[in-house]
Coordinates of C-alpha atoms in Angstrom, one line a residue:
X1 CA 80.4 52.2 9.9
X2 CA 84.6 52.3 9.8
X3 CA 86.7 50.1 10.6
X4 CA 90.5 49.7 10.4
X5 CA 92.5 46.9 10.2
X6 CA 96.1 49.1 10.4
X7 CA 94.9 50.6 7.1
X8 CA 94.3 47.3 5.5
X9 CA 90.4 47.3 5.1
X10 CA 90.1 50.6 3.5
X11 CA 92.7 50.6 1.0
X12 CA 90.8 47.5 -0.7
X13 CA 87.9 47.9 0.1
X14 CA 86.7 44.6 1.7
X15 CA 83.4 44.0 2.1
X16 CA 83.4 40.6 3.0
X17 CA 83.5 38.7 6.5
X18 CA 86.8 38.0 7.8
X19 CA 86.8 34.3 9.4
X20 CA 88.3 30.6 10.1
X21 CA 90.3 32.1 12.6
X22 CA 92.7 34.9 12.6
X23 CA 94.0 33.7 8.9
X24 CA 93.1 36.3 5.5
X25 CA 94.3 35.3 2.3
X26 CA 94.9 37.3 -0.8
X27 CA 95.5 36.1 -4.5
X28 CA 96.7 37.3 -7.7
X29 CA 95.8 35.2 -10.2
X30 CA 97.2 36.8 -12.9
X31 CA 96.7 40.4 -12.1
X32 CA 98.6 42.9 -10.7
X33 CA 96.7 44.0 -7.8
X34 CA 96.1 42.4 -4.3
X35 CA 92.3 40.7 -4.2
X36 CA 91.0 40.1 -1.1
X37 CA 88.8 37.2 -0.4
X38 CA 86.6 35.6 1.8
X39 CA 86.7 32.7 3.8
X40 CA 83.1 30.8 4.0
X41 CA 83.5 29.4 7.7
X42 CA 80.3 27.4 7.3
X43 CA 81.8 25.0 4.3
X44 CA 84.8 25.1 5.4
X45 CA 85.4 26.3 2.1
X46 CA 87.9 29.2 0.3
X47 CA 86.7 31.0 -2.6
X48 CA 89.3 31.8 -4.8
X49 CA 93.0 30.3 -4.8
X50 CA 95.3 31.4 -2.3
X51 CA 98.5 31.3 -2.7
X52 CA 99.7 33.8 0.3
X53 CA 98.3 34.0 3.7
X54 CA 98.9 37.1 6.2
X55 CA 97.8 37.0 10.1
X56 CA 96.2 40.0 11.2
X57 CA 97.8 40.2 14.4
X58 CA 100.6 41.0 11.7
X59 CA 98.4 44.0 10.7
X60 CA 97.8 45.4 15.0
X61 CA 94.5 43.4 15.3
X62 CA 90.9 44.7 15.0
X63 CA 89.7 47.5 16.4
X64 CA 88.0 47.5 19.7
X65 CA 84.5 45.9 19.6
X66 CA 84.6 43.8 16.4
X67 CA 85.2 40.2 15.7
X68 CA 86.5 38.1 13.0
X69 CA 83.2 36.9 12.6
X70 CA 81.4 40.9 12.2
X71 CA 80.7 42.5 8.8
X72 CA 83.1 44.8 7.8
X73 CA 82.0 47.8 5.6
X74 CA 84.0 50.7 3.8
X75 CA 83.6 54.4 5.5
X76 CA 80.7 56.3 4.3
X77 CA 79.0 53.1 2.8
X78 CA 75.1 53.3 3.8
X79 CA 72.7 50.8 3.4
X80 CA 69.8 51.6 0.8
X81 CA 66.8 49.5 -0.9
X82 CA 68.2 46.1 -2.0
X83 CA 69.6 45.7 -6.0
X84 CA 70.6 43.1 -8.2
X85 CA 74.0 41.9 -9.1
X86 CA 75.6 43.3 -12.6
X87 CA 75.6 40.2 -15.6
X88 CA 78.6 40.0 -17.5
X89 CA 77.5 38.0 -20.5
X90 CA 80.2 35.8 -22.2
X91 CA 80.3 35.1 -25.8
X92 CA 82.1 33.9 -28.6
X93 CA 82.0 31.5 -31.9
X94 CA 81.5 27.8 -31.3
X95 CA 84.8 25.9 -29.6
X96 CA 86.6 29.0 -28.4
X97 CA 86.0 27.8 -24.5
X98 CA 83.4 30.1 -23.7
X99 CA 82.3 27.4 -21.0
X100 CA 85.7 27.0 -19.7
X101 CA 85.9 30.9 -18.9
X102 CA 82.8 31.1 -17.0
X103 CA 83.9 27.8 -15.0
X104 CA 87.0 29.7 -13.9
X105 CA 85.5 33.2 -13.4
X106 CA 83.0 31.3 -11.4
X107 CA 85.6 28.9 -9.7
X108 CA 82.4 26.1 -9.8
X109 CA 84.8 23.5 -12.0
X110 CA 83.0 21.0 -10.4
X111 CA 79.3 21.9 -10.5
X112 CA 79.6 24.4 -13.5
X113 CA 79.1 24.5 -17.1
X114 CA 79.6 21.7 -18.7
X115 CA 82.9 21.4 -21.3
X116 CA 83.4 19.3 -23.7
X117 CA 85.6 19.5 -27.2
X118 CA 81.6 19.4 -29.2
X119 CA 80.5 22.2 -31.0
X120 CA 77.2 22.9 -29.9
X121 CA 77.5 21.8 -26.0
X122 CA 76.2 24.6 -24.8
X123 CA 72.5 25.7 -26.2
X124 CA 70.9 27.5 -22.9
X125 CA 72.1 30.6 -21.3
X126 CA 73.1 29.4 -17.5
X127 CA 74.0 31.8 -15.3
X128 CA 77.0 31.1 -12.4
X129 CA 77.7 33.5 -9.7
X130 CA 81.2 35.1 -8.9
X131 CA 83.1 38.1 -7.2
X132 CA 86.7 39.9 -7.9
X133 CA 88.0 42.4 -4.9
X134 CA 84.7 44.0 -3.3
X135 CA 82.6 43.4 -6.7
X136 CA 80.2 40.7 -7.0
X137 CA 78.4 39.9 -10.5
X138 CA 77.0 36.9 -12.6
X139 CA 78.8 35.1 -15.3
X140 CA 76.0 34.7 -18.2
X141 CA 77.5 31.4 -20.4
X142 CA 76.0 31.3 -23.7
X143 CA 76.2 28.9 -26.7
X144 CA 78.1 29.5 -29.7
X145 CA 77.6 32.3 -31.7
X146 CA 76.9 32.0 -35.3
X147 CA 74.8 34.8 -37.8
X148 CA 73.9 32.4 -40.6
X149 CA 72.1 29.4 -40.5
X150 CA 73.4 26.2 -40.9
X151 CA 70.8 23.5 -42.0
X152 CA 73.4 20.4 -41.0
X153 CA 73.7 22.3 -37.4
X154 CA 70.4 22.0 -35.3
X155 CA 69.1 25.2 -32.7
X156 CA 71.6 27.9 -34.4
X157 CA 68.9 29.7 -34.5
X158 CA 67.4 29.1 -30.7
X159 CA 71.4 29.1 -29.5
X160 CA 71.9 32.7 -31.0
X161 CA 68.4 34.2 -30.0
X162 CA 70.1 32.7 -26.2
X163 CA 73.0 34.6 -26.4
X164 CA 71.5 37.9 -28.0
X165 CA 69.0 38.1 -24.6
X166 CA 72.0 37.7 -22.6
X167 CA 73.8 40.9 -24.6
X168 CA 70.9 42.7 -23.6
X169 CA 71.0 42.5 -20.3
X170 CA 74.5 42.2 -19.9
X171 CA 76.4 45.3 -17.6
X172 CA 79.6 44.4 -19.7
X173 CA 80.3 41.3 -22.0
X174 CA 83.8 39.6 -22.9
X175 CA 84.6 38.6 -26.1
X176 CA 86.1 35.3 -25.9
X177 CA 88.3 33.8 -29.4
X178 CA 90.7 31.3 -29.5
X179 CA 94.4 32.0 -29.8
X180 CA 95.7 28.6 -31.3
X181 CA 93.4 29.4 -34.3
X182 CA 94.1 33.0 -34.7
X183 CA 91.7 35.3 -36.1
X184 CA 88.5 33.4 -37.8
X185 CA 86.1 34.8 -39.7
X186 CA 83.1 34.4 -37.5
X187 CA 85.5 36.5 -35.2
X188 CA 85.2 39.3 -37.2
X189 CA 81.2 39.0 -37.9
X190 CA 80.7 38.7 -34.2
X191 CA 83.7 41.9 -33.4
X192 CA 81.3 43.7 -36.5
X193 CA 78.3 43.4 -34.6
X194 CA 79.5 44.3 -31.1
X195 CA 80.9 47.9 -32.2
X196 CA 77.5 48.6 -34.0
X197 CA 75.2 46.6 -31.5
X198 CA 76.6 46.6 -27.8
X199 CA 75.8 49.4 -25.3
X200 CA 78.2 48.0 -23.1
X201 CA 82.4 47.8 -22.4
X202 CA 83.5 44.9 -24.3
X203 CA 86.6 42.9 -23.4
X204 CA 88.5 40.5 -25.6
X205 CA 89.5 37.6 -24.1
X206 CA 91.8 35.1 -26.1
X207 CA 91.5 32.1 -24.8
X208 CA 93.8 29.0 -25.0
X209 CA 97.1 31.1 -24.8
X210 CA 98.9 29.1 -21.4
X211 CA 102.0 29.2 -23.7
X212 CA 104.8 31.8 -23.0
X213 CA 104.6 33.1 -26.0
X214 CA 100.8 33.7 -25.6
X215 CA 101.2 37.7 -25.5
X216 CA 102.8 37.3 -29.2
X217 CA 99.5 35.0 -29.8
X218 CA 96.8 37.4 -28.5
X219 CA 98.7 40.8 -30.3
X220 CA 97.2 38.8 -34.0
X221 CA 93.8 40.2 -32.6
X222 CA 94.7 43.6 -32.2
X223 CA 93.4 43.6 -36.1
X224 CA 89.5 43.5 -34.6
X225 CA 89.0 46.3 -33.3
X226 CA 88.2 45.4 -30.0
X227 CA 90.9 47.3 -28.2
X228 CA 93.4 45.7 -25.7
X229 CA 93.4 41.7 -26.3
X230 CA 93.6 40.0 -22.8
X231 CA 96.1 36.8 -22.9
X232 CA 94.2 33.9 -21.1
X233 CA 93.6 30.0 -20.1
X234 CA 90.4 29.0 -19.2
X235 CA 91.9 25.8 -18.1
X236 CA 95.1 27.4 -16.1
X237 CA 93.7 30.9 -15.2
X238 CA 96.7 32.6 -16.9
X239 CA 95.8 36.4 -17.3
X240 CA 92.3 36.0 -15.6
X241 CA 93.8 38.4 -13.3
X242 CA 94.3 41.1 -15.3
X243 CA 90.9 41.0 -17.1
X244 CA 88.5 41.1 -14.1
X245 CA 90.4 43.9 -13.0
X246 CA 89.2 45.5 -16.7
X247 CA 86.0 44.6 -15.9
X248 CA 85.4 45.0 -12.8
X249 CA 86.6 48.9 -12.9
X250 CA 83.4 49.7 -14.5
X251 CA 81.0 47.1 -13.1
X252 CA 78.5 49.2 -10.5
X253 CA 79.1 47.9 -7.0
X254 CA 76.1 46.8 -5.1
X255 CA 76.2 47.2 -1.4
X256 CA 73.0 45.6 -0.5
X257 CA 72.0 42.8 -2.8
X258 CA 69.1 40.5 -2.9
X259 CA 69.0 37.9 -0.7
X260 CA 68.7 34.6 -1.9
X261 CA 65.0 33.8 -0.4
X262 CA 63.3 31.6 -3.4
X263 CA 62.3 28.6 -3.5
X264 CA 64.8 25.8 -5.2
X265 CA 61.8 24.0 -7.5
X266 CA 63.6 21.4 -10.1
X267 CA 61.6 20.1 -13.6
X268 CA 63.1 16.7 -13.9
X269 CA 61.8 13.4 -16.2
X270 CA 62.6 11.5 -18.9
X271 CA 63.3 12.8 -22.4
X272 CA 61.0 14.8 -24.5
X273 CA 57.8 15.3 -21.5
X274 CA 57.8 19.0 -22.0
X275 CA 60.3 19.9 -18.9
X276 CA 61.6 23.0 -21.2
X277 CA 58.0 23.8 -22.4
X278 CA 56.8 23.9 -18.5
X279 CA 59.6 26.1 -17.8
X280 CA 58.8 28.7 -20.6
X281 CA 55.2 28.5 -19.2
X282 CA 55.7 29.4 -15.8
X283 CA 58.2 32.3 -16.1
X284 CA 55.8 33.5 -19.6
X285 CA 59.0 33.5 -21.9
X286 CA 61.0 31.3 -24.1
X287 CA 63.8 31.0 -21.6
X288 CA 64.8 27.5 -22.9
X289 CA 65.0 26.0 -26.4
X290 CA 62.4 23.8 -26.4
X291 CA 62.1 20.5 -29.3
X292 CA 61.5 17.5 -30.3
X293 CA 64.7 16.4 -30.4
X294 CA 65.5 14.1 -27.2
X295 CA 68.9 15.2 -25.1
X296 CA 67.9 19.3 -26.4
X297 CA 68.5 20.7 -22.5
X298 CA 71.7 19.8 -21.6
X299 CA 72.7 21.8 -19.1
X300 CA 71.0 22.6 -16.4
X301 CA 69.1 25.9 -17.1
X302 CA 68.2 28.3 -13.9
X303 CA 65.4 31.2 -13.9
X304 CA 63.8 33.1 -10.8
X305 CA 60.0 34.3 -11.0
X306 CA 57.7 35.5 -8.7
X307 CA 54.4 34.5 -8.2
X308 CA 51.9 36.0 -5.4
X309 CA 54.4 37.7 -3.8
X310 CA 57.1 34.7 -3.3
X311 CA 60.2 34.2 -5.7
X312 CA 60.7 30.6 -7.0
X313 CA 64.5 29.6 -8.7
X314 CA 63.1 27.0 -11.7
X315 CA 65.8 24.6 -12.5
X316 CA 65.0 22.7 -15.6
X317 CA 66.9 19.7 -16.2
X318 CA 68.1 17.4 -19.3
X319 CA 66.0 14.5 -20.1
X320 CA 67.3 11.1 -17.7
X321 CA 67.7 8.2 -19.2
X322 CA 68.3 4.4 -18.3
X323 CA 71.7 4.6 -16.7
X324 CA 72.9 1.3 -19.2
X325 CA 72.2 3.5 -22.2
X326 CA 74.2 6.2 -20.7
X327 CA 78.3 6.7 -22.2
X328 CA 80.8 8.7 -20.5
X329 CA 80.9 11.4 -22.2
X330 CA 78.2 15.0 -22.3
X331 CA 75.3 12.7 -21.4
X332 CA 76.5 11.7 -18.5
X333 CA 77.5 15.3 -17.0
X334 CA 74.2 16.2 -18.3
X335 CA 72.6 13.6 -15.9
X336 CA 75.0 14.4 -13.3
X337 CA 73.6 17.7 -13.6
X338 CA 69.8 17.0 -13.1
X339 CA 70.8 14.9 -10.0
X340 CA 72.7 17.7 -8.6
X341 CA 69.6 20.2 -9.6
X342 CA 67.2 17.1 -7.3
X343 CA 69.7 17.2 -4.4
X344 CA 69.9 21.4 -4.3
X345 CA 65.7 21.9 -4.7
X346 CA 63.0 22.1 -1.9
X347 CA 60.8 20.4 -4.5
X348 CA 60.8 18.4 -7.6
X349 CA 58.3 18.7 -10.8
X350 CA 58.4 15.1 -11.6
X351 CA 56.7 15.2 -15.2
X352 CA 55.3 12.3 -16.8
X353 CA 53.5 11.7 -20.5
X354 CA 50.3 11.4 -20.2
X355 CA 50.0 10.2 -23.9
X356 CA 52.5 7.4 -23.0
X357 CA 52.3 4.2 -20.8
X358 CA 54.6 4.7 -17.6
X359 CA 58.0 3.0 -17.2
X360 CA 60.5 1.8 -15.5
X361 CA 62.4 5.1 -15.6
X362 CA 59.6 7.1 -14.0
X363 CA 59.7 5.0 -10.9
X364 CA 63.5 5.3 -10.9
X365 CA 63.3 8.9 -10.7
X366 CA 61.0 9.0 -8.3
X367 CA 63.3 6.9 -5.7
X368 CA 65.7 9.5 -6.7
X369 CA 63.3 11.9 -5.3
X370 CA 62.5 10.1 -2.2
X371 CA 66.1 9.5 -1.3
X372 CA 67.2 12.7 -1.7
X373 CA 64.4 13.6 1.0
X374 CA 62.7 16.3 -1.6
X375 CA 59.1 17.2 -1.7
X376 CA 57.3 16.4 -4.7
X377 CA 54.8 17.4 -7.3
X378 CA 53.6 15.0 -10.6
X379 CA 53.0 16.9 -13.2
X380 CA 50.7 14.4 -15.9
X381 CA 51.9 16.7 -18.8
X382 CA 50.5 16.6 -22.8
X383 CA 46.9 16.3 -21.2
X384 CA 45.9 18.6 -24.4
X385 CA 47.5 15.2 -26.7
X386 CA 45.0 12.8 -24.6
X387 CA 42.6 11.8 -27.1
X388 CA 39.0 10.4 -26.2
X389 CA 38.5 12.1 -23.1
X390 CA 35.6 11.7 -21.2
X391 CA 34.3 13.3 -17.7
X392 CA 36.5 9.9 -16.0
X393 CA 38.7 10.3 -17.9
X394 CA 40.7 12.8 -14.8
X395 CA 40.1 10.3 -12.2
X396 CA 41.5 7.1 -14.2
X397 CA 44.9 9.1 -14.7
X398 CA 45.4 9.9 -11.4
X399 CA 44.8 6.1 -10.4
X400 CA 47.1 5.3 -13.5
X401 CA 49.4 7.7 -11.6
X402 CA 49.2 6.3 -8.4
X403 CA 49.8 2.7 -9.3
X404 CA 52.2 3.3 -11.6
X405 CA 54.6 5.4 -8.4
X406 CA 53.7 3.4 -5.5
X407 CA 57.1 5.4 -4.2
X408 CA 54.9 8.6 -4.3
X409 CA 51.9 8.1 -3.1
X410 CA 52.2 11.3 -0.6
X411 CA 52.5 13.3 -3.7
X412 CA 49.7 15.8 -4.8
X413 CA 48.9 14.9 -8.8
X414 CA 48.8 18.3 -11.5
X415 CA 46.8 16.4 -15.1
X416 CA 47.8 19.5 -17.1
X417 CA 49.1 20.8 -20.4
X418 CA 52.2 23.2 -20.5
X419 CA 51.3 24.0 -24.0
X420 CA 48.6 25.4 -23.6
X421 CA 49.1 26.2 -20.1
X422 CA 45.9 24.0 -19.2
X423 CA 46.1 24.1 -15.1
X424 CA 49.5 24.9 -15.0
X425 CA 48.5 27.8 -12.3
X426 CA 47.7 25.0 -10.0
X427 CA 51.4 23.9 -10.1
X428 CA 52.9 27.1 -7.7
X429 CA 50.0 26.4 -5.0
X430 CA 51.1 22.7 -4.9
X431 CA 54.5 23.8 -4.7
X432 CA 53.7 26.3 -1.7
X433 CA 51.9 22.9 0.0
X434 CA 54.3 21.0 -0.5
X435 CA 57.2 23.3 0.6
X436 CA 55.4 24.3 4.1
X437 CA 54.9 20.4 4.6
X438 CA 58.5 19.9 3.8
X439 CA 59.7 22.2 6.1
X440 CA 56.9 21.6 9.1
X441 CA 57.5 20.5 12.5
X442 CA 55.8 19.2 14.7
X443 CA 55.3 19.5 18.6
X444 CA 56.6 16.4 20.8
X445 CA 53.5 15.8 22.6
X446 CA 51.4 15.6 19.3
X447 CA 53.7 13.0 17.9
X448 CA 53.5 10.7 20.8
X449 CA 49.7 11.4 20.8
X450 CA 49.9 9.8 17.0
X451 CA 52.3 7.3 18.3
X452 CA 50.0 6.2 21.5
X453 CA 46.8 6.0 19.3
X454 CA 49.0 3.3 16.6
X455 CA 50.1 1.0 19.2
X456 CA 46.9 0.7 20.7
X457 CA 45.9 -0.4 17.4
X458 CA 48.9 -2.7 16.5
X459 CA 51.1 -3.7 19.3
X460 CA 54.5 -4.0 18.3
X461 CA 55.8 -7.5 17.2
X462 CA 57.2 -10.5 19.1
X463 CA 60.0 -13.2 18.2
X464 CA 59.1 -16.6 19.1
X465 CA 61.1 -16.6 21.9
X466 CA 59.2 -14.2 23.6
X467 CA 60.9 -10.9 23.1
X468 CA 58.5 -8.2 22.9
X469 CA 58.8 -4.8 21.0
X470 CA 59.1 -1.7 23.0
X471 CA 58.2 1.6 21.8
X472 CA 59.2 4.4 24.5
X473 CA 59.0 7.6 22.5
X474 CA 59.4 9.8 19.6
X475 CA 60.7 13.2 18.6
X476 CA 61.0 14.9 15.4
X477 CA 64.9 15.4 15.1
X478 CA 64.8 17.5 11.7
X479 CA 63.2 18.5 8.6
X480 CA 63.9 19.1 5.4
X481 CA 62.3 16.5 5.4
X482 CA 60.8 16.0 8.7
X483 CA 62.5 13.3 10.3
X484 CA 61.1 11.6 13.1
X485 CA 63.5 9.8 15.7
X486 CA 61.8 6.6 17.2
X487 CA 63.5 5.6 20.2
X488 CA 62.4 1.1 21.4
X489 CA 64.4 -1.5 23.1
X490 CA 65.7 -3.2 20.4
X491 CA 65.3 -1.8 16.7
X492 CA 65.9 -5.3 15.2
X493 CA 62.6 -6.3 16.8
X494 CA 60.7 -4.1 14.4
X495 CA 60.6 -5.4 11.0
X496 CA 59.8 -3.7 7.8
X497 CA 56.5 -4.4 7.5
X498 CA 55.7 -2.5 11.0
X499 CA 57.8 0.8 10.0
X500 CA 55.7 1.2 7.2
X501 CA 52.6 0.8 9.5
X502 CA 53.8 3.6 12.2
X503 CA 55.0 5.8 8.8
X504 CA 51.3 5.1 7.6
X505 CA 49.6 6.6 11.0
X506 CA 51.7 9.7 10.8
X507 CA 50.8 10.5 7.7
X508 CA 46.9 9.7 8.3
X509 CA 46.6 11.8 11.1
X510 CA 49.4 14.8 10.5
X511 CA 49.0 14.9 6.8
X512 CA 52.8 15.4 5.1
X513 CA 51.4 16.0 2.1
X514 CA 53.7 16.2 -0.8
X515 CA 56.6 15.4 1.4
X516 CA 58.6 12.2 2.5
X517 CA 59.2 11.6 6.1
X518 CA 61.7 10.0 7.9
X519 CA 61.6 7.4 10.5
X520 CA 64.4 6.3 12.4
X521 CA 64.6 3.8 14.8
X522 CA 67.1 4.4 17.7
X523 CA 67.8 1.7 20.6
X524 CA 67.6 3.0 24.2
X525 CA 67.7 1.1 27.1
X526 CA 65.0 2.6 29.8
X527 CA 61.7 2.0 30.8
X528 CA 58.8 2.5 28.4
X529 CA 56.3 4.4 28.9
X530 CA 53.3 3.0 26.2

C-alpha cells in the first residue's frame, strides 16, 4: 500500500512505525546518508542515537486515513510467506574488539556481549539483533580466530570450529583488525583464508581508530587485500556509519520476517552439571563448547529449535557460583548474564548433579527462580554417572530432590542423562506443562469456589483482642505467573503461616503445576461475603 509523507517515506524507504507523537528522528552516525529509525512507543525507548529531530507537520502531515501509530510500507511492496533475517558474522584474531563491534552494531551495550581486555572472552557464537535504514539482520559475535593450536590456550580449537559455522551461514561477514597494532600476522592468515574460503562480501573493519588521524591508521591495511579498509571505534561509533551502509547495500531485504513466537526456556545451575551438554542435546548439534573446565560458557549462548510443531529459544547460561567467591571482573558479567537469561524466559532448566550431594547454591538458584515468577523444570542430570542403581533407586532421587528444594516443590522432576540423551525427550513436554500453567487463568467464580471450600476448613485467624480475619473475595489479577489478588479487612491479621495455607489449597485443587503463584493480600473495607 503507498503512502506519502511529502515525499519523505519513499525516498528512504521506511518500513518502520512512526510513533511517540508527531516527533521522527534521523541519525548519521558516521555515514553519509540520512537513516531513519524507529521509535518503540511501548519502552518508551529510541533505537539508534538521535542527534536531529524533524516534526512531520514540517513535512504536510500524513495522508488521509493513516496514523502515526499505522504501518507504513514502500509502493509495490507485497506481503509473501515469512523469511529469516540475513547474519552478518563478525570475525577477527583474539583482542581486536570483535565484541565491542557487535555491541555497537547491536546498540545492546548494556545487555550485550560481554568485553573485557582477555584474550579468549569470547568462546560461543551469540547472536544480537540489529537494523540500519529499512534493513534488519543479526550480528553473529564469534571468539577469536586463530589456525594453529596453541597447547598453553584452552578451546582454540572449539572457539575456531564456532566461528567457522558462523562463516557458513553468514549473508556477509566483516573483518574486524585492530589499528593501534597495525597489520599482524594472524591478520594476514585469517585475510588468506577469506579470499580462498568465503562466498560472501567481506568488509574490513579496523577497529580502535577514534584518533583523527585514524584514516592514515586504517590505509596500513590496504596491504591485505581486502579492499576498502573502514576507519572505526567500537567504543565511540566513529565510521560505523559508513560501513553498514557497505553492508547493508547487498544484505537481501526481508519484508515479512518471522515472528518471534518461541518459547524463552533458560539452562541455568552451578558449574560443570552439563547445562552446555543439555543444550547440544536438544537442538542435536554441538552448538556450545562443552568441558570440564568450570566457568567454560561464559556468555550467554542463544539457539531456536522446534519440536512438535512449536519453536523453543534455549538460552544456556554460565555456571553460578556463590556470590562471595565472585570478583568484579568477566565472572561477574557472566553471572549477570544468566540472571538476565532467568528474568527474560517463560521457564527455567534448573539442572542439578545427580552424582553429587545438593548445596546451598542449588537452593539459592531456585529462589532466584521463584522470585523472578518463572516456571520451572529440575533436570537430575549425569543419571548415566549414578552408580549402584537399583529399581528405587528413581523414587529416592526424586525425594532427595524434593527435600533438598523445598522452594520448588510445584516443580515437575526430569532424572535424566544429557549424554546419552537418557529421557531428555521428556524435558520439551514438561516445558509445554509448565508454560500453559504459567500462562493459565482462571475464571472468578472457580477461585472463590477454592477459596469458600479453605475457609470452611480453616477459619481465618484471631488477635487476642478479638479481631477476626475477614476474607471477602479473590480474583486472579495477572499471570505470568498467575497472580491471585486476595481482598480481607485487614491484611496484617493474616500471618504467614495462613498465606501459605490458602497458597496450599489453590494449588491442591487447580493444579499450577510447574509454576509459582502469587498471592497478594489487599485491604478493603466492605462487607464480607464468606
Amino acid at each position: 500500500m503507498a503512502t506519502d509523507v511529502a515525499g519523505f517515506v519513499p525516498n528512504f524507504g521506511f518500513t518502520r512505525r512512526l510513533v511517540c507523537g508527531n516527533i521522527c528522528r534521523r541519525t548519521a552516525g558516521g555515514g553519509k546518508s540520512v537513516r531513519c529509525w524507529a521509535i518503540e512507543r511501548d519502552a518508551k525507548q529510541e533505537i539508534g542515537n538521535p542527534e536531529v529531530e524533524f516534526d512531520i507537520d514540517d513535512f504536510g502531515g500524513l495522508e488521509e486515513g493513516w496514523t502515526l501509530e499505522e504501518d507504513l510500507s514502500e509502493e509495490g511492496t507485497a506481503s509473501g510467506p515469512k523469511q529469516k533475517l540475513p547474519m552478518v558474522a563478525v570475525i577477527g584474531r583474539p583482542n581486536v574488539g570483535k565484541s565491542m563491534i557487535v555491541n555497537r552494531l547491536s546498540e545492546s551495550y548494556r545487555g550485550g556481549s560481554i568485553v573485557h581486555d582477555l584474550v579468549g572472552t569470547t568462546r560461543d557464537r551469540t547472536y544480537r539483533r540489529a537494523f540500519w535504514g529499512d534493513k534488519e539482520f543479526f550480528v553473529v559475535d564469534t571468539g577469536g580466530l586463530i589456525f594453529e593450536d596453541d597447547p598453553n590456550q584452552v578451546f582454540i580449537k572449539e572457539i575456531r570450529q564456532q566461528a567457522l559455522i558462523a562463516l557458513e551461514e553468514a549473508a556477509a561477514v566483516i573483518f574486524v583488525t585492530d589499528g593501534q597494532q597495525g597489520v599482524n600476522p594472524l591478520d594476514e592468515e585469517i585475510a588468506v583464508f577469506l579470499r580462498k574460503e568465503c562466498k560472501v562480501p567481506v568488509y574490513l573493519a579496523v577497529n580502535k581508530c577514534e584518533s583523527d588521524n585514524g584514516e592514515f591508521m586504517a590505509a596500513e591495511f590496504w596491504a591485505l587485500g581486502m579492499g576498502r579498509p573502514f576507519a572505526v571505534s567500537g567504543i565511540h561509533g566513529t565510521g560505523t556509519g559508513d560501513l553498514l551502509d557497505e553492508v547493508c547495500f547487498n544484505l537481501p531485504k526481508v519484508v515479512d520476517p518471522v515472528e518471534d513466537t518461541a518459547i524463552n526456556v533458560s539452562i541455568i545451575g552451578k558449574p560443570n552439571v552439563g547445562k552446555s551438554t543439555l543444550l547440544n542435546r536438544l537442538v542435536q548439534s554441538d552448538r556450545a563448547i562443552v568441558s570440564n573446565i568450570p566457568g567454560t560458557t561464559r556468555d550467554s549462548v542463544d539457539e531456536m529449535v522446534e519440536n512438535d510443531g512449536k519453536l523453543y529459544r534455549l538460552i544456556d547460561t554460565a555456571g553460578i557460583r556463590r556470590k562471595r567467591g565472585i570478583e568484579f571482573g568477566t565472572e561477574f558479567f557472566m553471572i549477570n548474564r544468566a540472571f538476565n537469561a532467568i528474568r527474560r524466559s517463560d521457564v527455567s532448566l534448573l539442572l542439578v548433579d545427580g552424582t553429587e550431594d545438593m548445596s546451598d547454591q542449588d537452593g539459592k538458584i531456585a529462589e532466584r527462580v521463584v522470585d523472578e515468577g518463572r516456571g520451572c523444570v529440575i533436570i537430575c542430570n549425569k543419571w548415566d554417572a549414578v552408580e549402584d542403581k537399583d529399581n528405587s533407586s528413581w523414587k529416592k532421587m526424586n525425594e532427595y530432590v524434593r527435600e533438598s528444594l523445598p522452594q520448588l516443590t510445584w516443580a515437575p522432576i526430569v532424572v535424566a542423562s544429557a549424554l546419552t540423551g537418557q529421557r531428555t525427550a521428556n524435558v520439551f513436554k514438561e516445558v509445554n506443562d509448565a508454560v500453559e500453567q504459567h500462562r493459565r487463568r482462571v475464571s472468578t467464580a472457580v477461585l472463590n469456589e477454592v477459596l469458600y471450600e479453605a475457609v470452611s476448613w480453616h477459619k481465618p485467624p484471631a488477635t487476642k483482642a478479638g479481631r477476626q480475619g475477614k476474607i471477602y473475595y479473590c480474583t486472579q489479577v495477572a499471570v505470568r505467573p498467575p497472580t491471585i489478588a486476595m481482598f480481607v479487612n485487614d491484611p496484617s491479621l493474616f500471618r504467614e503461616n495462613y498465606r501459605r495455607y490458602m497458597e496450599g489449597q489453590f494449588r491442591k485443587a487447580l493444579g499450577f503445576a510447574g509454576t509459582p503463584i502469587r498471592v497478594v493480600w489487599r485491604g478493603k473495607s466492605r462487607a464480607p461475603i464468606l
